[in-house]
PDB file of C-alpha atoms in Angstrom:
ATOM      1  CA  UNK A   1     -17.638  10.955 -32.861  1.00  0.00           C
ATOM      2  CA  UNK A   2     -14.517  12.659 -31.489  1.00  0.00           C
ATOM      3  CA  UNK A   3     -15.154  11.000 -28.152  1.00  0.00           C
ATOM      4  CA  UNK A   4     -15.175   7.573 -29.804  1.00  0.00           C
ATOM      5  CA  UNK A   5     -11.820   8.285 -31.439  1.00  0.00           C
ATOM      6  CA  UNK A   6     -10.173   9.267 -28.158  1.00  0.00           C
ATOM      7  CA  UNK A   7     -11.556   6.127 -26.552  1.00  0.00           C
ATOM      8  CA  UNK A   8     -10.294   3.979 -29.421  1.00  0.00           C
ATOM      9  CA  UNK A   9      -6.845   5.504 -29.069  1.00  0.00           C
ATOM     10  CA  UNK A  10      -6.665   4.574 -25.392  1.00  0.00           C
ATOM     11  CA  UNK A  11      -7.546   0.922 -26.146  1.00  0.00           C
ATOM     12  CA  UNK A  12      -5.034  -1.277 -27.911  1.00  0.00           C
ATOM     13  CA  UNK A  13      -5.860  -2.844 -31.294  1.00  0.00           C
ATOM     14  CA  UNK A  14      -5.648  -6.300 -29.691  1.00  0.00           C
ATOM     15  CA  UNK A  15      -8.396  -5.364 -27.247  1.00  0.00           C
ATOM     16  CA  UNK A  16     -10.544  -4.001 -30.078  1.00  0.00           C
ATOM     17  CA  UNK A  17     -10.083  -7.217 -32.061  1.00  0.00           C
ATOM     18  CA  UNK A  18     -10.814  -9.363 -29.012  1.00  0.00           C
ATOM     19  CA  UNK A  19     -13.931  -7.346 -28.182  1.00  0.00           C
ATOM     20  CA  UNK A  20     -15.206  -7.661 -31.744  1.00  0.00           C
ATOM     21  CA  UNK A  21     -14.533 -11.415 -31.670  1.00  0.00           C
ATOM     22  CA  UNK A  22     -16.511 -11.765 -28.427  1.00  0.00           C
ATOM     23  CA  UNK A  23     -19.322  -9.574 -29.778  1.00  0.00           C
ATOM     24  CA  UNK A  24     -19.581 -11.661 -32.950  1.00  0.00           C
ATOM     25  CA  UNK A  25     -19.535 -14.837 -30.877  1.00  0.00           C
ATOM     26  CA  UNK A  26     -22.529 -13.677 -28.857  1.00  0.00           C
ATOM     27  CA  UNK A  27     -24.349 -12.187 -31.836  1.00  0.00           C
ATOM     28  CA  UNK A  28     -28.075 -12.951 -31.959  1.00  0.00           C
ATOM     29  CA  UNK A  29     -29.981 -13.721 -35.173  1.00  0.00           C
ATOM     30  CA  UNK A  30     -31.311 -10.537 -36.752  1.00  0.00           C
ATOM     31  CA  UNK A  31     -28.772  -8.322 -34.930  1.00  0.00           C
ATOM     32  CA  UNK A  32     -27.413  -5.494 -37.078  1.00  0.00           C
ATOM     33  CA  UNK A  33     -23.734  -4.678 -37.580  1.00  0.00           C
ATOM     34  CA  UNK A  34     -24.263  -1.418 -35.732  1.00  0.00           C
ATOM     35  CA  UNK A  35     -25.639  -3.258 -32.719  1.00  0.00           C
ATOM     36  CA  UNK A  36     -22.691  -5.645 -32.817  1.00  0.00           C
ATOM     37  CA  UNK A  37     -20.310  -2.675 -32.928  1.00  0.00           C
ATOM     38  CA  UNK A  38     -22.048  -1.126 -29.918  1.00  0.00           C
ATOM     39  CA  UNK A  39     -21.725  -4.383 -28.016  1.00  0.00           C
ATOM     40  CA  UNK A  40     -18.037  -4.531 -28.984  1.00  0.00           C
ATOM     41  CA  UNK A  41     -17.565  -0.963 -27.663  1.00  0.00           C
ATOM     42  CA  UNK A  42     -19.155  -1.989 -24.380  1.00  0.00           C
ATOM     43  CA  UNK A  43     -16.865  -4.989 -24.149  1.00  0.00           C
ATOM     44  CA  UNK A  44     -13.855  -2.737 -24.895  1.00  0.00           C
ATOM     45  CA  UNK A  45     -14.869  -0.446 -22.058  1.00  0.00           C
ATOM     46  CA  UNK A  46     -15.254  -3.425 -19.760  1.00  0.00           C
ATOM     47  CA  UNK A  47     -11.838  -4.759 -20.675  1.00  0.00           C
ATOM     48  CA  UNK A  48     -10.271  -1.313 -20.216  1.00  0.00           C
ATOM     49  CA  UNK A  49     -11.912  -0.948 -16.800  1.00  0.00           C
ATOM     50  CA  UNK A  50     -10.754  -4.438 -15.789  1.00  0.00           C
ATOM     51  CA  UNK A  51      -7.185  -3.613 -16.816  1.00  0.00           C
ATOM     52  CA  UNK A  52      -7.293  -0.375 -14.804  1.00  0.00           C
ATOM     53  CA  UNK A  53      -8.470  -2.295 -11.757  1.00  0.00           C
ATOM     54  CA  UNK A  54      -5.751  -4.907 -12.178  1.00  0.00           C
ATOM     55  CA  UNK A  55      -3.082  -2.215 -12.506  1.00  0.00           C
ATOM     56  CA  UNK A  56      -4.370  -0.535  -9.354  1.00  0.00           C
ATOM     57  CA  UNK A  57      -4.314  -3.858  -7.496  1.00  0.00           C
ATOM     58  CA  UNK A  58      -0.777  -4.552  -8.734  1.00  0.00           C
ATOM     59  CA  UNK A  59       0.375  -1.097  -7.606  1.00  0.00           C
ATOM     60  CA  UNK A  60      -1.221  -1.586  -4.187  1.00  0.00           C
ATOM     61  CA  UNK A  61       0.356  -5.035  -3.817  1.00  0.00           C
ATOM     62  CA  UNK A  62       3.743  -3.696  -4.886  1.00  0.00           C
ATOM     63  CA  UNK A  63       3.432  -0.817  -2.431  1.00  0.00           C
ATOM     64  CA  UNK A  64       2.506  -3.204   0.396  1.00  0.00           C
ATOM     65  CA  UNK A  65       5.410  -5.495  -0.530  1.00  0.00           C
ATOM     66  CA  UNK A  66       7.841  -2.562  -0.478  1.00  0.00           C
ATOM     67  CA  UNK A  67       6.513  -1.356   2.875  1.00  0.00           C
ATOM     68  CA  UNK A  68       6.880  -4.858   4.318  1.00  0.00           C
ATOM     69  CA  UNK A  69      10.435  -5.064   2.990  1.00  0.00           C
ATOM     70  CA  UNK A  70      11.276  -1.670   4.504  1.00  0.00           C
ATOM     71  CA  UNK A  71       9.727  -2.658   7.830  1.00  0.00           C
ATOM     72  CA  UNK A  72      11.684  -5.915   7.838  1.00  0.00           C
ATOM     73  CA  UNK A  73      14.924  -4.071   7.053  1.00  0.00           C
ATOM     74  CA  UNK A  74      14.144  -1.522   9.765  1.00  0.00           C
ATOM     75  CA  UNK A  75      13.482  -4.313  12.281  1.00  0.00           C
ATOM     76  CA  UNK A  76      16.732  -6.025  11.298  1.00  0.00           C
ATOM     77  CA  UNK A  77      18.659  -2.770  11.790  1.00  0.00           C
ATOM     78  CA  UNK A  78      17.052  -2.223  15.180  1.00  0.00           C
ATOM     79  CA  UNK A  79      17.843  -5.791  16.211  1.00  0.00           C
ATOM     80  CA  UNK A  80      21.430  -5.315  15.077  1.00  0.00           C
ATOM     81  CA  UNK A  81      21.697  -2.069  17.045  1.00  0.00           C
ATOM     82  CA  UNK A  82      20.305  -3.763  20.147  1.00  0.00           C
ATOM     83  CA  UNK A  83      22.746  -6.632  19.701  1.00  0.00           C
ATOM     84  CA  UNK A  84      25.638  -4.193  19.320  1.00  0.00           C
ATOM     85  CA  UNK A  85      24.559  -2.269  22.406  1.00  0.00           C
ATOM     86  CA  UNK A  86      24.190  -5.485  24.387  1.00  0.00           C
ATOM     87  CA  UNK A  87      27.600  -6.849  23.372  1.00  0.00           C
ATOM     88  CA  UNK A  88      29.488  -3.543  23.575  1.00  0.00           C
ATOM     89  CA  UNK A  89      29.278  -2.948  27.358  1.00  0.00           C
ATOM     90  CA  UNK A  90      30.288  -6.520  28.157  1.00  0.00           C
ATOM     91  CA  UNK A  91      33.285  -6.567  25.823  1.00  0.00           C
ATOM     92  CA  UNK A  92      34.370  -3.019  26.690  1.00  0.00           C
ATOM     93  CA  UNK A  93      34.072  -3.876  30.388  1.00  0.00           C
ATOM     94  CA  UNK A  94      36.353  -6.875  29.918  1.00  0.00           C
ATOM     95  CA  UNK A  95      38.838  -4.786  27.992  1.00  0.00           C
ATOM     96  CA  UNK A  96      38.811  -2.130  30.710  1.00  0.00           C
ATOM     97  CA  UNK A  97      39.430  -4.701  33.456  1.00  0.00           C
ATOM     98  CA  UNK A  98      42.198  -6.341  31.408  1.00  0.00           C
ATOM     99  CA  UNK A  99      43.929  -2.971  30.927  1.00  0.00           C
ATOM    100  CA  UNK A 100      43.595  -2.180  34.638  1.00  0.00           C
ATOM    101  CA  UNK A 101      45.158  -5.516  35.655  1.00  0.00           C
ATOM    102  CA  UNK A 102      47.907  -5.098  33.051  1.00  0.00           C
ATOM    103  CA  UNK A 103      48.712  -1.579  34.218  1.00  0.00           C
ATOM    104  CA  UNK A 104      48.880  -2.676  37.894  1.00  0.00           C
ATOM    105  CA  UNK A 105      51.119  -5.601  36.917  1.00  0.00           C
ATOM    106  CA  UNK A 106      53.391  -3.223  35.018  1.00  0.00           C
ATOM    107  CA  UNK A 107      53.448  -0.808  37.964  1.00  0.00           C
ATOM    108  CA  UNK A 108      54.310  -3.648  40.371  1.00  0.00           C
ATOM    109  CA  UNK A 109      57.073  -4.871  38.011  1.00  0.00           C
ATOM    110  CA  UNK A 110      58.456  -1.338  37.814  1.00  0.00           C
ATOM    111  CA  UNK A 111      58.543  -1.061  41.620  1.00  0.00           C
ATOM    112  CA  UNK A 112      60.252  -4.460  41.978  1.00  0.00           C
ATOM    113  CA  UNK A 113      62.898  -3.712  39.369  1.00  0.00           C
ATOM    114  CA  UNK A 114      63.805  -0.263  40.577  1.00  0.00           C
TER     115      UNK A 114
END
């Protein structure tokens, strides 16, 4: 009996009521109340098991969705890093050449003015 009470506590009252409704709906002529209650208990267990499975599926789907999001973010970061690396040498090379030309022009102007 104690086992039945712990099982009843883990199942919500709505599930118990729904299981009893289903059990009464499928009740056969000459079936006792005790048999109907046993059928309702079986239905409760089935509903509880179904809910556990659905929660597990939802957790797995959520985990997969999070992993996909992380992978996408990681790919975006890597693409951004590659883009930065690709653009950095070209722009820094231009800046270096511009500074070299500017410094030689300044040196030539200094020599001409002095």
